[in-house]
Tab-separated table of C-alpha atoms in Angstrom:
chain	number	residue	atom	x	y	z
A	1	MET	CA	147.641	-34.397	233.678
A	2	PRO	CA	146.675	-32.393	230.554
A	3	VAL	CA	143.181	-33.908	230.646
A	4	THR	CA	142.718	-33.065	234.351
A	5	GLY	CA	143.968	-29.549	233.754
A	6	ALA	CA	141.460	-29.067	230.953
A	7	LYS	CA	138.485	-29.948	233.122
A	8	LYS	CA	139.039	-27.221	235.705
A	9	PRO	CA	138.790	-24.291	233.231
A	10	ALA	CA	135.723	-25.945	231.724
A	11	ARG	CA	134.041	-26.111	235.150
A	12	THR	CA	134.986	-22.495	235.827
A	13	ALA	CA	133.542	-21.402	232.492
A	14	LEU	CA	130.307	-23.259	233.205
A	15	ARG	CA	130.027	-21.623	236.637
A	16	ARG	CA	130.594	-18.183	235.161
A	17	GLN	CA	128.009	-18.866	232.483
A	18	ARG	CA	125.461	-19.874	235.146
A	19	GLU	CA	126.224	-16.729	237.115
A	20	LYS	CA	125.730	-14.594	234.004
A	21	GLU	CA	122.417	-16.279	233.268
A	22	GLN	CA	121.265	-15.823	236.862
A	23	ARG	CA	122.240	-12.142	236.809
A	24	HIS	CA	120.414	-11.708	233.496
A	25	GLU	CA	117.252	-13.231	235.003
A	26	THR	CA	117.596	-11.166	238.185
A	27	ILE	CA	117.725	-7.948	236.178
A	28	LEU	CA	114.742	-9.050	234.079
A	29	GLY	CA	112.786	-9.903	237.223
A	30	ALA	CA	113.541	-6.524	238.789
A	31	ALA	CA	112.498	-4.743	235.582
A	32	GLU	CA	109.235	-6.686	235.399
A	33	THR	CA	108.365	-5.889	239.017
A	34	LEU	CA	109.024	-2.169	238.542
A	35	PHE	CA	107.340	-1.909	235.128
A	36	VAL	CA	104.210	-3.488	236.591
A	37	LYS	CA	104.282	-1.392	239.760
A	38	LYS	CA	105.300	2.007	238.374
A	39	GLY	CA	104.893	1.716	234.619
A	40	TYR	CA	107.520	1.512	231.901
A	41	HIS	CA	108.050	5.265	231.439
A	42	GLN	CA	108.160	5.983	235.165
A	43	THR	CA	110.879	3.384	235.812
A	44	SER	CA	114.557	4.291	235.438
A	45	LEU	CA	117.515	2.011	234.784
A	46	GLU	CA	118.972	3.223	238.080
A	47	GLU	CA	115.919	1.904	239.924
A	48	ILE	CA	116.158	-1.418	238.083
A	49	ALA	CA	119.843	-1.719	238.989
A	50	GLU	CA	119.089	-0.976	242.639
A	51	ALA	CA	116.277	-3.530	242.760
A	52	ALA	CA	118.499	-6.153	241.126
A	53	GLU	CA	121.375	-5.257	243.482
A	54	VAL	CA	123.792	-4.626	240.633
A	55	SER	CA	125.451	-1.520	239.203
A	56	VAL	CA	123.923	0.479	236.364
A	57	GLY	CA	126.948	-0.531	234.313
A	58	THR	CA	126.037	-4.185	234.845
A	59	VAL	CA	122.530	-3.533	233.531
A	60	TYR	CA	124.036	-1.933	230.434
A	61	PHE	CA	126.329	-4.929	230.010
A	62	TYR	CA	123.295	-7.207	229.590
A	63	PHE	CA	120.830	-4.790	227.978
A	64	LYS	CA	121.552	-1.910	225.618
A	65	ASN	CA	118.771	0.258	227.069
A	66	LYS	CA	115.391	0.118	228.792
A	67	GLU	CA	113.663	-0.679	225.515
A	68	GLU	CA	115.845	-3.767	225.170
A	69	LEU	CA	114.740	-4.849	228.630
A	70	LEU	CA	111.071	-4.508	227.727
A	71	ILE	CA	111.529	-6.464	224.490
A	72	SER	CA	113.337	-9.255	226.353
A	73	LEU	CA	110.492	-9.413	228.854
A	74	MET	CA	107.920	-9.537	226.063
A	75	GLN	CA	109.783	-12.402	224.405
A	76	LYS	CA	110.058	-14.307	227.672
A	77	VAL	CA	106.395	-13.828	228.581
A	78	GLY	CA	105.203	-14.532	225.044
A	79	GLY	CA	107.209	-17.737	224.876
A	80	HIS	CA	105.896	-18.829	228.262
A	81	LEU	CA	102.304	-18.149	227.193
A	82	ARG	CA	102.671	-20.084	223.935
A	83	VAL	CA	104.069	-23.131	225.720
A	84	MET	CA	101.291	-23.039	228.345
A	85	LEU	CA	98.539	-22.886	225.722
A	86	GLN	CA	100.044	-25.545	223.469
A	87	GLU	CA	100.522	-27.975	226.353
A	88	ALA	CA	96.958	-27.395	227.541
A	89	PHE	CA	95.533	-27.955	224.060
A	90	LEU	CA	97.525	-31.141	223.487
A	91	LYS	CA	96.606	-32.423	226.950
A	92	LYS	CA	93.120	-32.996	225.542
A	93	GLN	CA	94.585	-34.532	222.369
A	94	GLY	CA	93.767	-31.616	220.119
A	95	THR	CA	89.982	-31.791	220.469
A	96	MET	CA	87.436	-29.076	221.184
A	97	GLU	CA	88.018	-29.894	224.853
A	98	GLY	CA	91.599	-28.810	224.189
A	99	ILE	CA	90.347	-25.371	223.119
A	100	VAL	CA	88.437	-25.153	226.405
A	101	GLU	CA	91.464	-26.324	228.393
A	102	ALA	CA	93.754	-23.786	226.724
A	103	GLY	CA	91.279	-20.968	227.393
A	104	THR	CA	90.967	-21.992	231.029
A	105	VAL	CA	94.751	-22.047	231.389
A	106	PHE	CA	94.994	-18.581	229.828
A	107	PHE	CA	92.643	-16.979	232.333
A	108	GLN	CA	93.417	-19.063	235.413
A	109	ASP	CA	97.117	-19.906	235.138
A	110	PHE	CA	98.440	-17.029	233.042
A	111	CYS	CA	96.274	-14.051	234.032
A	112	ARG	CA	95.341	-14.979	237.601
A	113	SER	CA	98.556	-16.705	238.663
A	114	HIS	CA	100.952	-14.437	236.733
A	115	PRO	CA	99.354	-10.970	236.718
A	116	GLY	CA	102.747	-9.358	236.148
A	117	HIS	CA	103.170	-11.316	232.928
A	118	ALA	CA	99.726	-10.259	231.759
A	119	SER	CA	100.537	-6.633	232.556
A	120	ILE	CA	103.795	-6.723	230.582
A	121	PHE	CA	102.244	-8.461	227.590
A	122	PHE	CA	98.986	-6.541	227.313
A	123	ARG	CA	99.634	-3.135	228.878
A	124	GLU	CA	103.279	-2.155	229.143
A	125	SER	CA	104.166	-3.340	225.633
A	126	GLY	CA	101.447	-1.277	223.977
A	127	GLY	CA	101.974	2.160	222.454
A	128	ARG	CA	105.770	2.155	222.740
A	129	SER	CA	108.456	2.609	220.100
A	130	ALA	CA	108.279	1.242	216.562
A	131	ARG	CA	110.735	-1.487	217.525
A	132	VAL	CA	108.659	-2.581	220.521
A	133	GLU	CA	105.519	-2.517	218.387
A	134	THR	CA	107.217	-4.675	215.747
A	135	GLU	CA	108.095	-7.267	218.388
A	136	ARG	CA	104.588	-7.088	219.843
A	137	LYS	CA	103.135	-7.724	216.381
A	138	ARG	CA	105.513	-10.655	215.835
A	139	LEU	CA	104.431	-12.308	219.092
A	140	TYR	CA	100.743	-11.773	218.368
A	141	VAL	CA	101.121	-13.254	214.893
A	142	LYS	CA	102.748	-16.340	216.422
A	143	LEU	CA	99.872	-16.735	218.888
A	144	ILE	CA	97.326	-16.357	216.091
A	145	SER	CA	99.218	-18.946	214.040
A	146	ASP	CA	99.182	-21.343	217.012
A	147	LEU	CA	95.430	-20.866	217.359
A	148	GLU	CA	94.903	-21.422	213.645
A	149	LYS	CA	96.786	-24.713	213.796
A	150	ALA	CA	94.733	-25.781	216.822
A	151	LEU	CA	91.497	-25.021	214.963
A	152	VAL	CA	92.707	-26.953	211.926
A	153	ARG	CA	93.352	-29.938	214.168
A	154	VAL	CA	89.919	-29.642	215.782
A	155	ARG	CA	88.366	-29.637	212.320
A	156	SER	CA	90.329	-32.749	211.421
A	157	GLU	CA	89.585	-34.579	214.687
A	158	THR	CA	85.860	-33.866	214.493
A	159	GLY	CA	85.550	-34.646	210.782
A	160	THR	CA	83.894	-31.321	210.041
A	161	THR	CA	84.603	-28.304	207.886
A	162	TYR	CA	84.356	-24.608	208.586
A	163	LEU	CA	82.190	-22.112	206.760
A	164	SER	CA	84.982	-20.792	204.550
A	165	ALA	CA	88.675	-21.239	203.773
A	166	GLY	CA	89.495	-18.261	205.989
A	167	SER	CA	87.446	-19.315	208.994
A	168	GLU	CA	90.393	-20.607	211.041
A	169	GLU	CA	92.316	-17.355	210.664
A	170	LEU	CA	89.289	-15.207	211.463
A	171	MET	CA	88.408	-17.253	214.540
A	172	ALA	CA	92.024	-17.194	215.768
A	173	VAL	CA	92.117	-13.385	215.501
A	174	CYS	CA	88.762	-13.082	217.294
A	175	ILE	CA	89.689	-15.478	220.093
A	176	LEU	CA	92.947	-13.692	220.865
A	177	GLY	CA	91.216	-10.325	220.706
A	178	ILE	CA	88.424	-11.407	223.065
A	179	TYR	CA	90.795	-12.994	225.564
A	180	GLU	CA	93.103	-9.976	225.550
A	181	ARG	CA	90.246	-7.538	226.113
A	182	VAL	CA	88.712	-9.585	228.939
A	183	ALA	CA	92.116	-9.833	230.632
A	184	GLU	CA	92.713	-6.086	230.285
A	185	TYR	CA	89.242	-5.161	231.511
A	186	TYR	CA	89.236	-7.263	234.659
A	187	MET	CA	92.946	-7.433	235.510
A	188	LEU	CA	94.337	-4.069	234.433
A	189	TRP	CA	91.572	-1.528	234.002
A	190	HIS	CA	89.407	-2.312	237.033
A	191	ASP	CA	91.641	-4.427	239.312
A	192	ARG	CA	88.998	-7.160	239.556
A	193	ALA	CA	91.256	-10.200	239.567
A	194	ASP	CA	88.746	-12.130	241.683
A	195	ASP	CA	86.274	-11.998	238.786
A	196	ILE	CA	88.651	-13.227	236.086
A	197	THR	CA	87.984	-16.932	236.630
A	198	GLU	CA	84.235	-16.691	236.071
A	199	ALA	CA	84.602	-14.084	233.327
A	200	GLY	CA	87.180	-16.291	231.653
A	201	ARG	CA	84.922	-19.333	231.831
A	202	GLU	CA	82.144	-17.445	230.084
A	203	ALA	CA	84.551	-15.982	227.507
A	204	VAL	CA	85.732	-19.500	226.683
A	205	ALA	CA	82.138	-20.714	226.358
A	206	PHE	CA	81.380	-17.749	224.102
A	207	THR	CA	84.301	-18.497	221.771
A	208	VAL	CA	83.559	-22.233	221.673
A	209	ALA	CA	79.977	-21.450	220.639
A	210	GLY	CA	81.372	-19.232	217.896
A	211	ILE	CA	83.639	-21.998	216.636
A	212	GLN	CA	80.775	-24.480	216.599
A	213	GLY	CA	78.613	-21.922	214.800
A	214	LEU	CA	81.071	-21.881	211.904
A	215	MET	CA	81.280	-25.660	211.679
A	216	THR	CA	79.419	-27.450	208.906
A	217	GLY	CA	78.903	-31.112	208.099
A	218	ARG	CA	78.607	-32.264	211.709
């Protein structure tokens, strides 16, 4: 009997935990939708609560303030983007084709299929508080580090070297900067989502040519 009695509270605790996690995600989803539609500054916590069908007090239970919501969204989107790019790169076994695959996934699967994520990561997170900017910098540094590691692997797989010891870092910074600007220009500044696939393909080709241009000993 004691064992049976112990299982019921455990099941109840697990159910409550799932409900909390679902409510957390619902609030995040409502915030993302409104931030993308209206902008971060123009969105109130009351509107987020209404969209999530919870009380304002419930929003405060999960998030200290609106800034906390934005940071949580940035972390979620940034983590999702990193996983997508890493899986795409490794799908081609860490070769130059993996760089192409990851670039294609960025423009087609991240930007085109998840425009809200792109908006949060590239537009709504920019120019905010010092705390938001610190988190933005941390996520960008992680992406640059991922790109550096990918370029190191390409160098190893192809049996080549790069022009200098800092080439991988420089190329990683340039690639992220180019991809971000192309995404902003077509997706956010001019609402030309239909052009992002072709623009992305050419941006990838441009960066691959740059990588090959810094390779020596081929």
